[in-house]
């Protein structure tokens, strides 16, 4: 019988568990903002084995460390990596030349206008069970309300509209770059946070990415 213990140090600060889960030894500890120091970015992990046998024993363990904090949506910057997603909003205009898409930062958006959300996904490997969640600004309402399966960009996916987001689910996403769009109505005037799009592989949660955020200004038509 052996009883293993993991010693964790963040810089010179030792992390000690007050209580752990029986059987697995799982524990979680939160470090407050005021206590965080730059030296804590260096983590040291070692095993301390207590055994009744004369032979040396070894053990394995796993865990994660992450930094969680609050930030205004419009100040969030895009995260890039092996899996990435970008989001861009366009104002749809129609004239004698046909349909024209104008980036929202170059246009004046009025209540009743149609907005196009363009999501660009890039992955450097094939992934299964990938979820894309796009947070909508409170001033937008999706044109298409019905959920269903779609085929586009050579992949099959399920799309559904929630109160505050539009979500896409891919059972299989091959390596490559994909562009998806959906339409919105601007139904409220004011200054709003547009929200961000989050992309994650549910089988391998470490593959995750998100887009940046921005502000959306909607005016009343004259």
Short mmCIF file of C-alpha atoms in Angstrom, two decimals:
data_model
loop_
_atom_site.label_atom_id
_atom_site.label_comp_id
_atom_site.label_asym_id
_atom_site.label_seq_id
_atom_site.Cartn_x
_atom_site.Cartn_y
_atom_site.Cartn_z
CA UNK A 1 0.00 0.00 0.00
CA UNK A 2 1.28 3.46 -0.77
CA UNK A 3 0.00 6.90 0.02
CA UNK A 4 1.21 9.53 -2.45
CA UNK A 5 1.23 13.26 -1.94
CA UNK A 6 1.90 15.97 -4.50
CA UNK A 7 3.92 19.03 -3.52
CA UNK A 8 3.05 22.12 -5.56
CA UNK A 9 4.98 25.39 -5.46
CA UNK A 10 4.20 28.61 -7.27
CA UNK A 11 7.49 30.42 -7.10
CA UNK A 12 8.40 30.14 -3.42
CA UNK A 13 4.79 29.77 -2.27
CA UNK A 14 3.74 26.23 -1.41
CA UNK A 15 0.15 25.27 -2.19
CA UNK A 16 -1.33 23.25 0.66
CA UNK A 17 -4.71 21.59 0.40
CA UNK A 18 -7.02 21.97 3.37
CA UNK A 19 -9.11 19.02 2.25
CA UNK A 20 -9.08 16.68 -0.72
CA UNK A 21 -11.52 14.31 -2.35
CA UNK A 22 -11.40 10.77 -1.00
CA UNK A 23 -9.97 8.26 -3.44
CA UNK A 24 -8.73 10.72 -6.06
CA UNK A 25 -7.01 13.32 -3.87
CA UNK A 26 -8.58 16.10 -5.94
CA UNK A 27 -8.51 19.58 -4.46
CA UNK A 28 -8.96 23.13 -5.70
CA UNK A 29 -7.48 26.32 -4.32
CA UNK A 30 -8.16 29.93 -5.31
CA UNK A 31 -5.51 32.64 -5.04
CA UNK A 32 -6.82 36.16 -4.66
CA UNK A 33 -5.62 38.95 -6.95
CA UNK A 34 -3.78 40.83 -4.19
CA UNK A 35 -1.69 37.73 -3.40
CA UNK A 36 -0.56 37.02 -6.99
CA UNK A 37 3.09 37.76 -7.79
CA UNK A 38 4.96 37.47 -11.10
CA UNK A 39 7.26 34.77 -9.66
CA UNK A 40 4.20 32.52 -9.30
CA UNK A 41 4.35 31.98 -13.05
CA UNK A 42 7.03 29.36 -12.32
CA UNK A 43 5.37 26.17 -11.06
CA UNK A 44 7.22 23.26 -9.45
CA UNK A 45 5.54 19.89 -8.90
CA UNK A 46 7.05 16.92 -7.07
CA UNK A 47 5.76 13.63 -5.65
CA UNK A 48 6.24 12.65 -2.04
CA UNK A 49 5.70 8.91 -1.63
CA UNK A 50 4.98 7.23 1.68
CA UNK A 51 5.09 3.45 1.36
CA UNK A 52 5.00 0.37 3.61
CA UNK A 53 7.11 -1.52 1.06
CA UNK A 54 10.87 -1.39 0.88
CA UNK A 55 10.79 -0.83 -2.86
CA UNK A 56 10.39 2.68 -4.20
CA UNK A 57 6.98 3.53 -5.58
CA UNK A 58 5.99 6.07 -8.18
CA UNK A 59 2.72 7.80 -8.77
CA UNK A 60 1.09 9.96 -11.41
CA UNK A 61 -1.11 13.00 -11.14
CA UNK A 62 -2.78 15.59 -13.33
CA UNK A 63 -4.25 19.02 -12.92
CA UNK A 64 -4.53 22.51 -14.35
CA UNK A 65 -3.75 26.08 -13.39
CA UNK A 66 -5.61 29.03 -14.89
CA UNK A 67 -6.04 32.75 -14.34
CA UNK A 68 -9.64 33.92 -14.17
CA UNK A 69 -10.63 37.58 -14.13
CA UNK A 70 -13.34 39.95 -15.29
CA UNK A 71 -12.94 42.19 -18.34
CA UNK A 72 -15.23 44.39 -20.42
CA UNK A 73 -16.27 42.54 -23.58
CA UNK A 74 -15.09 45.27 -25.92
CA UNK A 75 -11.56 45.11 -24.42
CA UNK A 76 -11.12 41.40 -25.11
CA UNK A 77 -8.57 40.68 -27.83
CA UNK A 78 -8.58 37.74 -30.21
CA UNK A 79 -6.85 34.54 -29.09
CA UNK A 80 -4.89 32.71 -31.80
CA UNK A 81 -3.36 29.25 -31.84
CA UNK A 82 -3.80 25.86 -33.47
CA UNK A 83 -7.54 26.57 -33.28
CA UNK A 84 -8.77 30.11 -33.91
CA UNK A 85 -11.95 32.05 -34.61
CA UNK A 86 -12.49 35.64 -35.75
CA UNK A 87 -15.71 37.63 -35.84
CA UNK A 88 -16.68 40.54 -38.06
CA UNK A 89 -19.97 42.47 -38.32
CA UNK A 90 -21.19 44.06 -41.55
CA UNK A 91 -24.08 46.34 -42.45
CA UNK A 92 -25.97 45.02 -45.48
CA UNK A 93 -26.88 47.72 -48.00
CA UNK A 94 -28.81 47.31 -51.24
CA UNK A 95 -28.51 49.68 -54.20
CA UNK A 96 -28.60 49.58 -58.00
CA UNK A 97 -25.39 47.53 -58.01
CA UNK A 98 -26.92 44.90 -55.73
CA UNK A 99 -26.01 43.89 -52.19
CA UNK A 100 -23.06 45.56 -50.48
CA UNK A 101 -21.48 44.68 -47.12
CA UNK A 102 -20.00 47.58 -45.15
CA UNK A 103 -17.94 46.98 -41.95
CA UNK A 104 -19.91 48.42 -39.01
CA UNK A 105 -17.04 50.71 -38.01
CA UNK A 106 -17.42 52.42 -41.39
CA UNK A 107 -21.22 52.68 -41.31
CA UNK A 108 -24.03 54.32 -39.38
CA UNK A 109 -26.37 51.59 -38.18
CA UNK A 110 -30.02 52.39 -37.63
CA UNK A 111 -32.78 50.41 -36.01
CA UNK A 112 -34.29 48.10 -38.62
CA UNK A 113 -31.02 47.57 -40.54
CA UNK A 114 -29.81 44.09 -41.42
CA UNK A 115 -26.45 43.03 -40.00
CA UNK A 116 -24.32 40.12 -41.21
CA UNK A 117 -22.16 38.25 -38.71
CA UNK A 118 -19.17 36.58 -40.34
CA UNK A 119 -17.27 33.94 -38.37
CA UNK A 120 -13.96 32.60 -39.71
CA UNK A 121 -12.67 29.34 -38.19
CA UNK A 122 -9.16 27.98 -38.71
CA UNK A 123 -7.84 24.66 -37.41
CA UNK A 124 -4.46 23.06 -38.12
CA UNK A 125 -5.76 19.54 -37.46
CA UNK A 126 -8.95 17.52 -37.77
CA UNK A 127 -11.12 17.70 -34.64
CA UNK A 128 -14.28 15.98 -33.46
CA UNK A 129 -17.17 17.45 -31.48
CA UNK A 130 -16.38 21.14 -31.86
CA UNK A 131 -18.71 23.80 -30.43
CA UNK A 132 -18.86 27.43 -31.62
CA UNK A 133 -20.80 29.90 -29.46
CA UNK A 134 -21.30 33.45 -30.71
CA UNK A 135 -22.59 35.94 -28.15
CA UNK A 136 -24.92 38.50 -29.75
CA UNK A 137 -25.30 42.11 -28.72
CA UNK A 138 -28.58 42.83 -26.92
CA UNK A 139 -29.65 45.04 -29.85
CA UNK A 140 -29.65 42.16 -32.35
CA UNK A 141 -32.28 39.56 -33.17
CA UNK A 142 -31.49 36.66 -35.56
CA UNK A 143 -33.42 36.65 -38.84
CA UNK A 144 -33.50 32.83 -38.86
CA UNK A 145 -35.04 31.55 -35.62
CA UNK A 146 -35.44 27.87 -36.45
CA UNK A 147 -32.74 25.42 -35.37
CA UNK A 148 -31.58 22.71 -37.75
CA UNK A 149 -28.79 20.91 -39.59
CA UNK A 150 -26.93 22.62 -42.42
CA UNK A 151 -24.26 21.80 -45.00
CA UNK A 152 -21.77 24.51 -45.90
CA UNK A 153 -18.05 24.87 -46.54
CA UNK A 154 -17.88 21.11 -47.02
CA UNK A 155 -18.94 20.32 -43.43
CA UNK A 156 -22.19 19.41 -41.73
CA UNK A 157 -23.25 21.25 -38.58
CA UNK A 158 -26.20 21.96 -36.34
CA UNK A 159 -27.12 25.60 -35.69
CA UNK A 160 -29.43 26.88 -32.97
CA UNK A 161 -30.41 30.37 -31.79
CA UNK A 162 -30.62 31.09 -28.06
CA UNK A 163 -31.70 34.25 -26.22
CA UNK A 164 -28.20 35.71 -26.10
CA UNK A 165 -26.18 33.60 -28.54
CA UNK A 166 -26.12 31.67 -31.79
CA UNK A 167 -24.41 28.29 -31.52
CA UNK A 168 -22.88 25.87 -34.03
CA UNK A 169 -22.04 22.22 -33.34
CA UNK A 170 -19.69 20.19 -35.57
CA UNK A 171 -19.40 16.42 -35.11
CA UNK A 172 -16.30 16.50 -37.31
CA UNK A 173 -14.24 19.49 -38.42
CA UNK A 174 -11.37 18.72 -40.86
CA UNK A 175 -8.18 20.72 -41.05
CA UNK A 176 -8.66 24.02 -42.87
CA UNK A 177 -10.33 27.44 -42.83
CA UNK A 178 -14.12 27.90 -42.86
CA UNK A 179 -16.37 30.94 -43.18
CA UNK A 180 -19.89 30.97 -41.70
CA UNK A 181 -22.40 33.82 -41.81
CA UNK A 182 -25.84 34.51 -40.38
CA UNK A 183 -28.20 37.48 -40.50
CA UNK A 184 -29.41 39.76 -37.71
CA UNK A 185 -31.92 42.60 -37.36
CA UNK A 186 -30.95 45.71 -35.38
CA UNK A 187 -34.01 46.06 -33.17
CA UNK A 188 -32.92 48.48 -30.41
CA UNK A 189 -31.14 51.84 -30.35
CA UNK A 190 -28.22 52.51 -28.01
CA UNK A 191 -24.62 51.61 -27.28
CA UNK A 192 -24.01 47.86 -26.86
CA UNK A 193 -21.20 45.34 -26.37
CA UNK A 194 -21.17 42.98 -29.35
CA UNK A 195 -19.90 39.98 -27.39
CA UNK A 196 -17.34 37.46 -28.59
CA UNK A 197 -17.31 34.10 -30.33
CA UNK A 198 -15.83 31.09 -28.49
CA UNK A 199 -14.64 27.93 -30.24
CA UNK A 200 -13.72 24.74 -28.37
CA UNK A 201 -13.17 21.05 -29.02
CA UNK A 202 -15.27 19.23 -26.44
CA UNK A 203 -13.20 16.02 -26.71
CA UNK A 204 -9.96 17.95 -26.08
CA UNK A 205 -10.93 21.12 -24.12
CA UNK A 206 -7.37 22.45 -24.28
CA UNK A 207 -8.09 23.34 -27.93
CA UNK A 208 -10.02 26.56 -27.37
CA UNK A 209 -10.07 30.03 -28.90
CA UNK A 210 -12.14 33.19 -28.84
CA UNK A 211 -12.56 36.29 -30.96
CA UNK A 212 -12.16 39.89 -29.86
CA UNK A 213 -14.97 42.18 -28.69
CA UNK A 214 -16.19 45.61 -29.80
CA UNK A 215 -18.94 48.20 -29.24
CA UNK A 216 -22.00 48.53 -31.46
CA UNK A 217 -23.89 51.84 -31.73
CA UNK A 218 -27.44 51.77 -33.07
CA UNK A 219 -29.35 54.98 -33.79
CA UNK A 220 -33.05 55.62 -34.32
CA UNK A 221 -34.10 56.23 -37.95
CA UNK A 222 -35.04 59.81 -38.75
#
